[in-house]
Tab-separated table of C-alpha atoms in Angstrom:
chain	number	residue	atom	x	y	z
W	1	MET	CA	66.999	90.081	37.528
W	2	LYS	CA	70.207	92.068	38.646
W	3	PHE	CA	72.502	93.413	35.998
W	4	GLN	CA	75.870	95.112	36.321
W	5	ALA	CA	76.598	98.176	33.658
W	6	GLU	CA	80.141	99.310	33.015
W	7	ILE	CA	80.095	102.851	31.714
W	8	ASN	CA	82.797	104.739	29.897
W	9	VAL	CA	82.299	108.503	29.522
W	10	MET	CA	84.714	110.136	27.267
W	11	PRO	CA	85.387	113.706	25.894
W	12	LYS	CA	84.214	114.008	22.636
W	13	LYS	CA	87.250	113.820	20.110
W	14	GLU	CA	86.831	117.392	18.904
W	15	ILE	CA	87.297	118.917	22.264
W	16	LEU	CA	90.584	119.669	23.600
W	17	ASP	CA	91.509	117.261	26.511
W	18	PRO	CA	94.048	119.540	28.480
W	19	GLN	CA	94.467	116.590	31.255
W	20	GLY	CA	95.039	114.034	28.626
W	21	LYS	CA	97.393	116.472	26.854
W	22	ALA	CA	99.490	116.956	29.946
W	23	VAL	CA	99.722	113.213	30.748
W	24	SER	CA	100.819	112.592	26.992
W	25	SER	CA	103.536	114.899	27.453
W	26	SER	CA	104.770	113.310	30.848
W	27	MET	CA	104.954	109.982	28.816
W	28	LYS	CA	107.939	111.348	27.037
W	29	ASN	CA	109.659	112.339	30.269
W	30	LEU	CA	109.035	108.454	31.344
W	31	GLY	CA	110.799	107.463	28.336
W	32	LEU	CA	107.640	106.165	26.756
W	33	THR	CA	108.056	107.952	23.562
W	34	THR	CA	105.858	105.774	21.525
W	35	ILE	CA	102.635	106.616	23.784
W	36	GLN	CA	100.698	109.327	22.601
W	37	ASN	CA	96.937	110.906	22.322
W	38	VAL	CA	96.180	110.134	25.810
W	39	ARG	CA	92.679	111.108	26.689
W	40	ILE	CA	90.985	110.934	29.928
W	41	GLY	CA	87.382	110.283	30.700
W	42	LYS	CA	85.358	108.720	33.672
W	43	HIS	CA	84.418	105.045	34.320
W	44	ILE	CA	81.170	104.530	35.941
W	45	SER	CA	79.693	101.165	37.257
W	46	LEU	CA	76.248	100.782	38.517
W	47	GLU	CA	73.707	97.898	39.194
W	48	ILE	CA	70.316	97.781	37.750
W	49	THR	CA	67.285	95.672	38.589
W	50	ALA	CA	65.420	95.020	35.205
W	51	ASP	CA	63.047	92.339	33.830
W	52	SER	CA	65.509	91.621	30.759
W	53	GLU	CA	68.982	92.801	29.448
W	54	ALA	CA	67.060	94.817	26.778
W	55	GLN	CA	65.342	96.566	29.464
W	56	ALA	CA	68.485	97.203	31.573
W	57	LYS	CA	70.131	98.714	28.508
W	58	GLU	CA	67.292	100.927	27.830
W	59	LEU	CA	67.607	102.072	31.659
W	60	VAL	CA	71.403	102.643	31.321
W	61	ASP	CA	71.119	104.256	28.258
W	62	GLN	CA	68.580	106.903	29.788
W	63	ALA	CA	70.661	107.408	32.487
W	64	CYS	CA	73.802	108.150	30.382
W	65	LYS	CA	71.839	110.624	28.197
W	66	ASN	CA	70.253	112.556	31.113
W	67	LEU	CA	72.621	112.685	33.590
W	68	LEU	CA	75.893	110.534	33.588
W	69	ALA	CA	77.131	112.288	30.395
W	70	ASN	CA	76.642	115.695	28.744
W	71	LEU	CA	76.263	114.917	25.035
W	72	ILE	CA	77.583	118.625	23.998
W	73	MET	CA	80.915	117.571	25.462
W	74	GLU	CA	81.025	113.927	26.087
W	75	SER	CA	80.214	110.500	24.379
W	76	TYR	CA	79.371	107.158	26.271
W	77	GLU	CA	79.330	103.447	25.667
W	78	PHE	CA	78.592	100.625	28.262
W	79	THR	CA	78.479	97.013	28.454
W	80	ILE	CA	75.904	95.107	30.650
W	81	VAL	CA	76.483	91.781	32.297
W	82	ALA	CA	73.858	89.691	34.384
W	83	CYS	CA	75.032	89.402	37.937
U	1	MET	CA	59.231	143.303	41.578
U	2	LYS	CA	60.157	140.425	43.438
U	3	TYR	CA	63.507	138.544	42.996
U	4	GLY	CA	64.328	135.039	44.019
U	5	VAL	CA	67.586	133.702	44.713
U	6	VAL	CA	67.734	129.641	44.589
U	7	VAL	CA	69.911	128.216	47.402
U	8	PHE	CA	71.452	124.621	46.392
U	9	PRO	CA	73.643	122.982	48.867
U	10	GLY	CA	76.961	124.167	47.921
U	11	SER	CA	75.809	127.621	46.614
U	12	ASN	CA	78.261	130.277	48.121
U	13	CYS	CA	77.225	133.247	46.274
U	14	ASP	CA	73.570	133.474	47.228
U	15	GLN	CA	74.236	135.844	50.083
U	16	ASP	CA	76.321	138.225	47.971
U	17	MET	CA	73.610	138.359	45.116
U	18	ILE	CA	70.745	139.080	47.743
U	19	TYR	CA	73.130	141.858	49.549
U	20	VAL	CA	73.253	143.500	45.851
U	21	LEU	CA	69.752	142.957	45.020
U	22	GLU	CA	68.313	144.341	48.362
U	23	HIS	CA	70.740	146.356	50.280
U	24	ILE	CA	72.482	148.172	47.184
U	25	LEU	CA	69.375	148.162	44.722
U	26	GLY	CA	66.537	148.320	47.368
U	27	GLN	CA	64.662	145.379	45.561
U	28	GLN	CA	62.364	142.804	47.344
U	29	VAL	CA	64.399	139.292	47.379
U	30	VAL	CA	63.520	135.725	48.957
U	31	LYS	CA	65.662	132.855	49.086
U	32	LEU	CA	64.350	129.771	47.440
U	33	TRP	CA	65.444	126.525	49.012
U	34	HIS	CA	66.387	123.942	46.356
U	35	LYS	CA	63.919	121.243	47.738
U	36	ASP	CA	60.801	123.470	47.378
U	37	THR	CA	58.837	123.841	44.454
U	38	ASP	CA	57.139	127.034	45.090
U	39	LEU	CA	58.859	130.268	43.413
U	40	GLN	CA	56.834	132.527	45.694
U	41	GLY	CA	55.502	134.785	43.133
U	42	CYS	CA	59.034	136.103	41.853
U	43	ASP	CA	59.456	137.921	38.820
U	44	PHE	CA	62.934	137.246	38.453
U	45	ILE	CA	64.879	134.193	39.568
U	46	VAL	CA	68.639	133.893	40.019
U	47	LEU	CA	70.788	130.770	40.137
U	48	PRO	CA	73.747	132.122	42.029
U	49	GLY	CA	77.772	130.741	42.013
U	50	GLY	CA	79.012	128.167	44.177
U	51	PHE	CA	79.609	124.308	43.956
U	52	SER	CA	76.214	123.095	44.078
U	53	PHE	CA	76.444	119.175	45.329
U	54	GLY	CA	80.213	119.643	45.290
U	55	ASP	CA	80.664	119.970	41.549
U	56	TYR	CA	80.025	116.000	41.731
U	57	LEU	CA	80.091	114.469	38.264
U	58	ARG	CA	79.995	117.725	36.333
U	59	SER	CA	79.279	120.904	37.567
U	60	GLY	CA	75.796	122.010	37.851
U	61	ALA	CA	74.716	118.362	36.372
U	62	ILE	CA	73.049	117.209	39.843
U	63	ALA	CA	71.519	120.681	40.865
U	64	ARG	CA	69.763	120.477	37.576
U	65	PHE	CA	67.516	117.716	38.995
U	66	SER	CA	66.688	119.631	42.250
U	67	PRO	CA	62.906	119.877	43.002
U	68	ILE	CA	62.789	123.654	42.486
U	69	MET	CA	64.426	123.107	39.086
U	70	THR	CA	61.191	121.557	37.665
U	71	SER	CA	59.415	124.987	38.473
U	72	VAL	CA	62.328	127.134	37.357
U	73	ILE	CA	62.220	125.278	34.028
U	74	ASP	CA	58.606	125.745	33.591
U	75	PHE	CA	58.872	129.553	34.730
U	76	ALA	CA	61.719	130.013	32.089
U	77	ASN	CA	59.629	128.154	29.482
U	78	LYS	CA	56.728	130.546	30.137
U	79	GLY	CA	59.177	133.538	29.513
U	80	GLY	CA	60.045	134.395	33.157
U	81	TYR	CA	63.266	136.142	33.615
U	82	LEU	CA	66.170	133.899	34.684
U	83	LEU	CA	69.845	134.920	35.460
U	84	GLY	CA	72.671	132.259	35.935
U	85	VAL	CA	76.122	133.445	37.342
U	86	CYS	CA	79.178	131.218	37.248
U	87	ASN	CA	77.570	127.614	38.768
U	88	GLY	CA	74.132	129.378	38.081
U	89	PHE	CA	75.218	129.306	34.300
U	90	GLN	CA	76.558	125.842	34.543
U	91	ILE	CA	73.186	124.559	35.813
U	92	LEU	CA	71.386	126.558	33.027
U	93	THR	CA	73.504	124.583	30.230
U	94	GLU	CA	73.010	121.449	31.998
U	95	ALA	CA	69.318	121.992	32.022
U	96	GLY	CA	69.397	122.963	28.227
U	97	LEU	CA	67.981	126.367	29.259
U	98	VAL	CA	70.726	128.144	27.377
U	99	PRO	CA	72.958	126.642	24.562
U	100	GLY	CA	76.451	125.163	25.083
U	101	ALA	CA	78.421	123.589	27.852
U	102	LEU	CA	81.011	124.641	30.221
U	103	LEU	CA	84.154	122.657	30.087
U	104	HIS	CA	87.457	122.683	32.419
U	105	ASN	CA	89.470	125.907	31.972
U	106	THR	CA	92.212	124.920	29.315
U	107	SER	CA	94.879	125.647	31.998
U	108	ARG	CA	92.997	123.026	34.273
U	109	LYS	CA	93.501	125.473	37.016
U	110	PHE	CA	90.601	127.300	39.187
U	111	ILE	CA	91.015	130.913	38.471
U	112	CYS	CA	89.810	133.799	40.518
U	113	LYS	CA	90.777	136.962	39.180
U	114	ASN	CA	89.393	140.389	38.024
U	115	VAL	CA	88.922	140.026	34.116
U	116	HIS	CA	87.633	142.414	31.722
U	117	ILE	CA	84.172	141.743	29.556
U	118	LYS	CA	82.486	143.734	26.981
U	119	ALA	CA	78.833	143.575	26.493
U	120	ALA	CA	78.086	142.189	22.860
U	121	THR	CA	74.641	143.499	22.284
U	122	GLN	CA	72.134	146.063	24.095
U	123	ASN	CA	69.533	143.646	23.024
U	124	SER	CA	68.852	141.720	26.285
U	125	LEU	CA	67.321	142.538	29.426
U	126	ILE	CA	70.859	142.362	31.176
U	127	THR	CA	73.036	144.428	29.064
U	128	ASN	CA	70.554	147.130	27.615
U	129	SER	CA	72.001	149.953	29.383
U	130	ILE	CA	75.713	148.891	28.995
U	131	ASP	CA	78.166	150.997	26.926
U	132	LEU	CA	79.198	148.410	24.143
U	133	THR	CA	82.703	150.119	23.778
U	134	ARG	CA	83.533	150.023	27.537
U	135	ALA	CA	85.470	147.048	29.086
U	136	LEU	CA	83.889	146.218	32.502
U	137	LYS	CA	86.066	144.786	35.160
U	138	ILE	CA	84.433	141.924	36.726
U	139	PRO	CA	85.882	139.017	38.797
U	140	ILE	CA	85.695	135.458	37.667
U	141	ALA	CA	86.339	132.399	40.095
U	142	HIS	CA	85.810	128.978	38.453
U	143	GLY	CA	87.327	125.923	37.166
U	144	GLU	CA	84.985	125.148	34.482
U	145	GLY	CA	84.128	128.167	32.581
U	146	ASN	CA	85.424	127.256	29.029
U	147	TYR	CA	82.406	127.929	26.926
U	148	PHE	CA	82.133	125.418	24.236
U	149	THR	CA	79.214	124.595	21.602
U	150	ASP	CA	79.228	122.929	18.180
U	151	ALA	CA	79.693	124.874	15.276
U	152	ASP	CA	76.017	124.883	14.167
U	153	THR	CA	74.861	126.304	17.563
U	154	LEU	CA	77.767	128.857	17.629
U	155	LYS	CA	76.415	130.200	14.311
U	156	LEU	CA	72.925	130.309	15.541
U	157	LEU	CA	73.977	132.350	18.565
U	158	GLN	CA	75.973	134.818	16.388
U	159	ASP	CA	72.867	135.018	13.901
U	160	LYS	CA	70.343	135.632	16.695
U	161	ASP	CA	72.388	138.017	18.693
U	162	GLN	CA	72.584	135.604	21.712
U	163	ILE	CA	76.190	136.215	22.739
U	164	LEU	CA	76.016	138.699	25.549
U	165	PHE	CA	79.515	139.012	26.580
U	166	HIS	CA	83.266	138.375	25.443
U	167	TYR	CA	86.359	138.298	27.443
U	168	CYS	CA	88.714	141.366	26.437
U	169	ASP	CA	91.671	143.170	27.623
U	170	GLU	CA	91.454	146.354	29.868
U	171	ASN	CA	91.014	148.585	26.634
U	172	GLY	CA	88.058	146.334	25.208
U	173	ASN	CA	90.076	144.472	22.715
U	174	ILE	CA	88.808	140.713	22.267
U	175	THR	CA	92.271	139.005	22.261
U	176	PRO	CA	93.309	135.354	22.935
U	177	GLU	CA	95.545	136.747	25.923
U	178	SER	CA	92.425	138.036	27.641
U	179	ASN	CA	90.565	134.777	27.509
U	180	ALA	CA	91.539	133.437	30.780
U	181	ASN	CA	89.410	130.017	30.499
U	182	GLY	CA	89.929	129.222	26.843
U	183	SER	CA	86.331	129.956	25.953
U	184	LEU	CA	85.313	129.522	22.413
U	185	GLN	CA	85.506	133.022	20.750
U	186	ASN	CA	85.988	134.666	24.194
U	187	ILE	CA	82.543	134.100	25.161
U	188	ALA	CA	81.587	135.000	28.711
U	189	GLY	CA	77.889	135.079	28.660
U	190	VAL	CA	74.859	133.984	26.347
U	191	CYS	CA	70.946	134.084	26.453
U	192	ASN	CA	68.630	131.751	25.038
U	193	ALA	CA	66.675	132.196	21.947
U	194	GLY	CA	63.438	133.428	23.982
U	195	ARG	CA	66.066	136.043	25.447
U	196	ASN	CA	64.635	135.650	28.941
U	197	VAL	CA	67.476	133.172	30.020
U	198	PHE	CA	70.822	134.754	30.857
U	199	GLY	CA	74.115	132.797	31.615
U	200	MET	CA	77.379	134.432	32.562
U	201	MET	CA	80.611	133.272	34.296
U	202	PRO	CA	81.958	136.435	35.515
U	203	HIS	CA	80.046	137.610	39.004
U	204	PRO	CA	78.659	140.986	38.639
U	205	GLU	CA	77.447	140.781	42.216
U	206	ARG	CA	80.977	140.702	43.374
U	207	ALA	CA	81.720	144.058	41.638
U	208	ALA	CA	78.548	146.125	42.767
U	209	ASP	CA	79.465	147.720	46.031
U	210	LEU	CA	81.507	151.216	46.350
U	211	GLU	CA	83.258	149.618	49.429
U	212	LEU	CA	84.830	147.086	47.261
U	213	ASN	CA	86.273	149.731	45.052
U	214	ASN	CA	84.516	148.229	41.656
U	215	THR	CA	81.037	149.166	40.711
U	216	ASP	CA	81.252	147.905	36.955
U	217	GLY	CA	79.012	145.062	37.939
U	218	LEU	CA	76.329	147.418	38.784
U	219	GLN	CA	75.744	148.327	34.985
U	220	ILE	CA	74.219	144.636	34.587
U	221	PHE	CA	71.717	145.092	37.503
U	222	GLU	CA	70.875	148.640	36.370
U	223	SER	CA	70.337	147.281	32.997
U	224	ILE	CA	67.715	144.760	34.489
U	225	LEU	CA	65.891	147.302	36.755
U	226	THR	CA	65.828	149.690	33.789
U	227	LEU	CA	63.416	147.423	31.955
U	228	MET	CA	62.049	145.522	34.692
U	229	HIS	CA	60.465	148.643	36.134
U	230	SER	CA	59.861	150.381	32.958
């Protein structure tokens, strides 16, 4: 079976995100004064061939832990759908 | 003693490192291609600076899985000496061979300039002959050199004397202003708990030739040679 994973990798909350901070301040320049705490991460999509959704989840989890995210500085979450 | 400098696609400080080891210090040096797995009997391995795999995903994240890294990790786990400079340091953190991670510089800018660093301990192969009161002028050239680790790991690094260098001003004062990339506690270099794997962001190989008018980096290489050949 084929599955599609949509993965979000984000800088950990305790880590300063200078990119997000710069974007936050430009929101004020845009007049969007109620938008704050912008944080910027990565979105990764990928396809997996697996016997079951559980197996697909396991594989994506391994990919995230070992390569797609660095758990010292990032956290990750993902969703999986059959395609 | 035989030194091996690993070359990844995108490494660009490999030749500078080889030049210093071979021509300035008169050592035997071989290049190790990242797709090989044979370390050719080297006694000391260097992961040089550059932009391995274009810094895709994260700096060092892809290089960490190159075939040679299986042998390099095995070599380090058996106590072999391993130095990572700049991108090499990033690869070491990605491989979990030294603690911590290297975040984007807080300015988000690529910084290429001379900075000053001060050795924090003489209890390591790469710092044993360095005067701890003296600021060394060594260049940095990176976009992701902001050293980070969690509070527990930082305490371990401090307790076990694993912090090797701090960024400082030209008089040796460790100040926020001299911390160009925003590193935690001005940390510029660390070693592992086994004290055989060393990572640093500044480039000693770019400050080791009289013709460059700066040989402060030689102190690091001379420290290595002093112990490796004793």
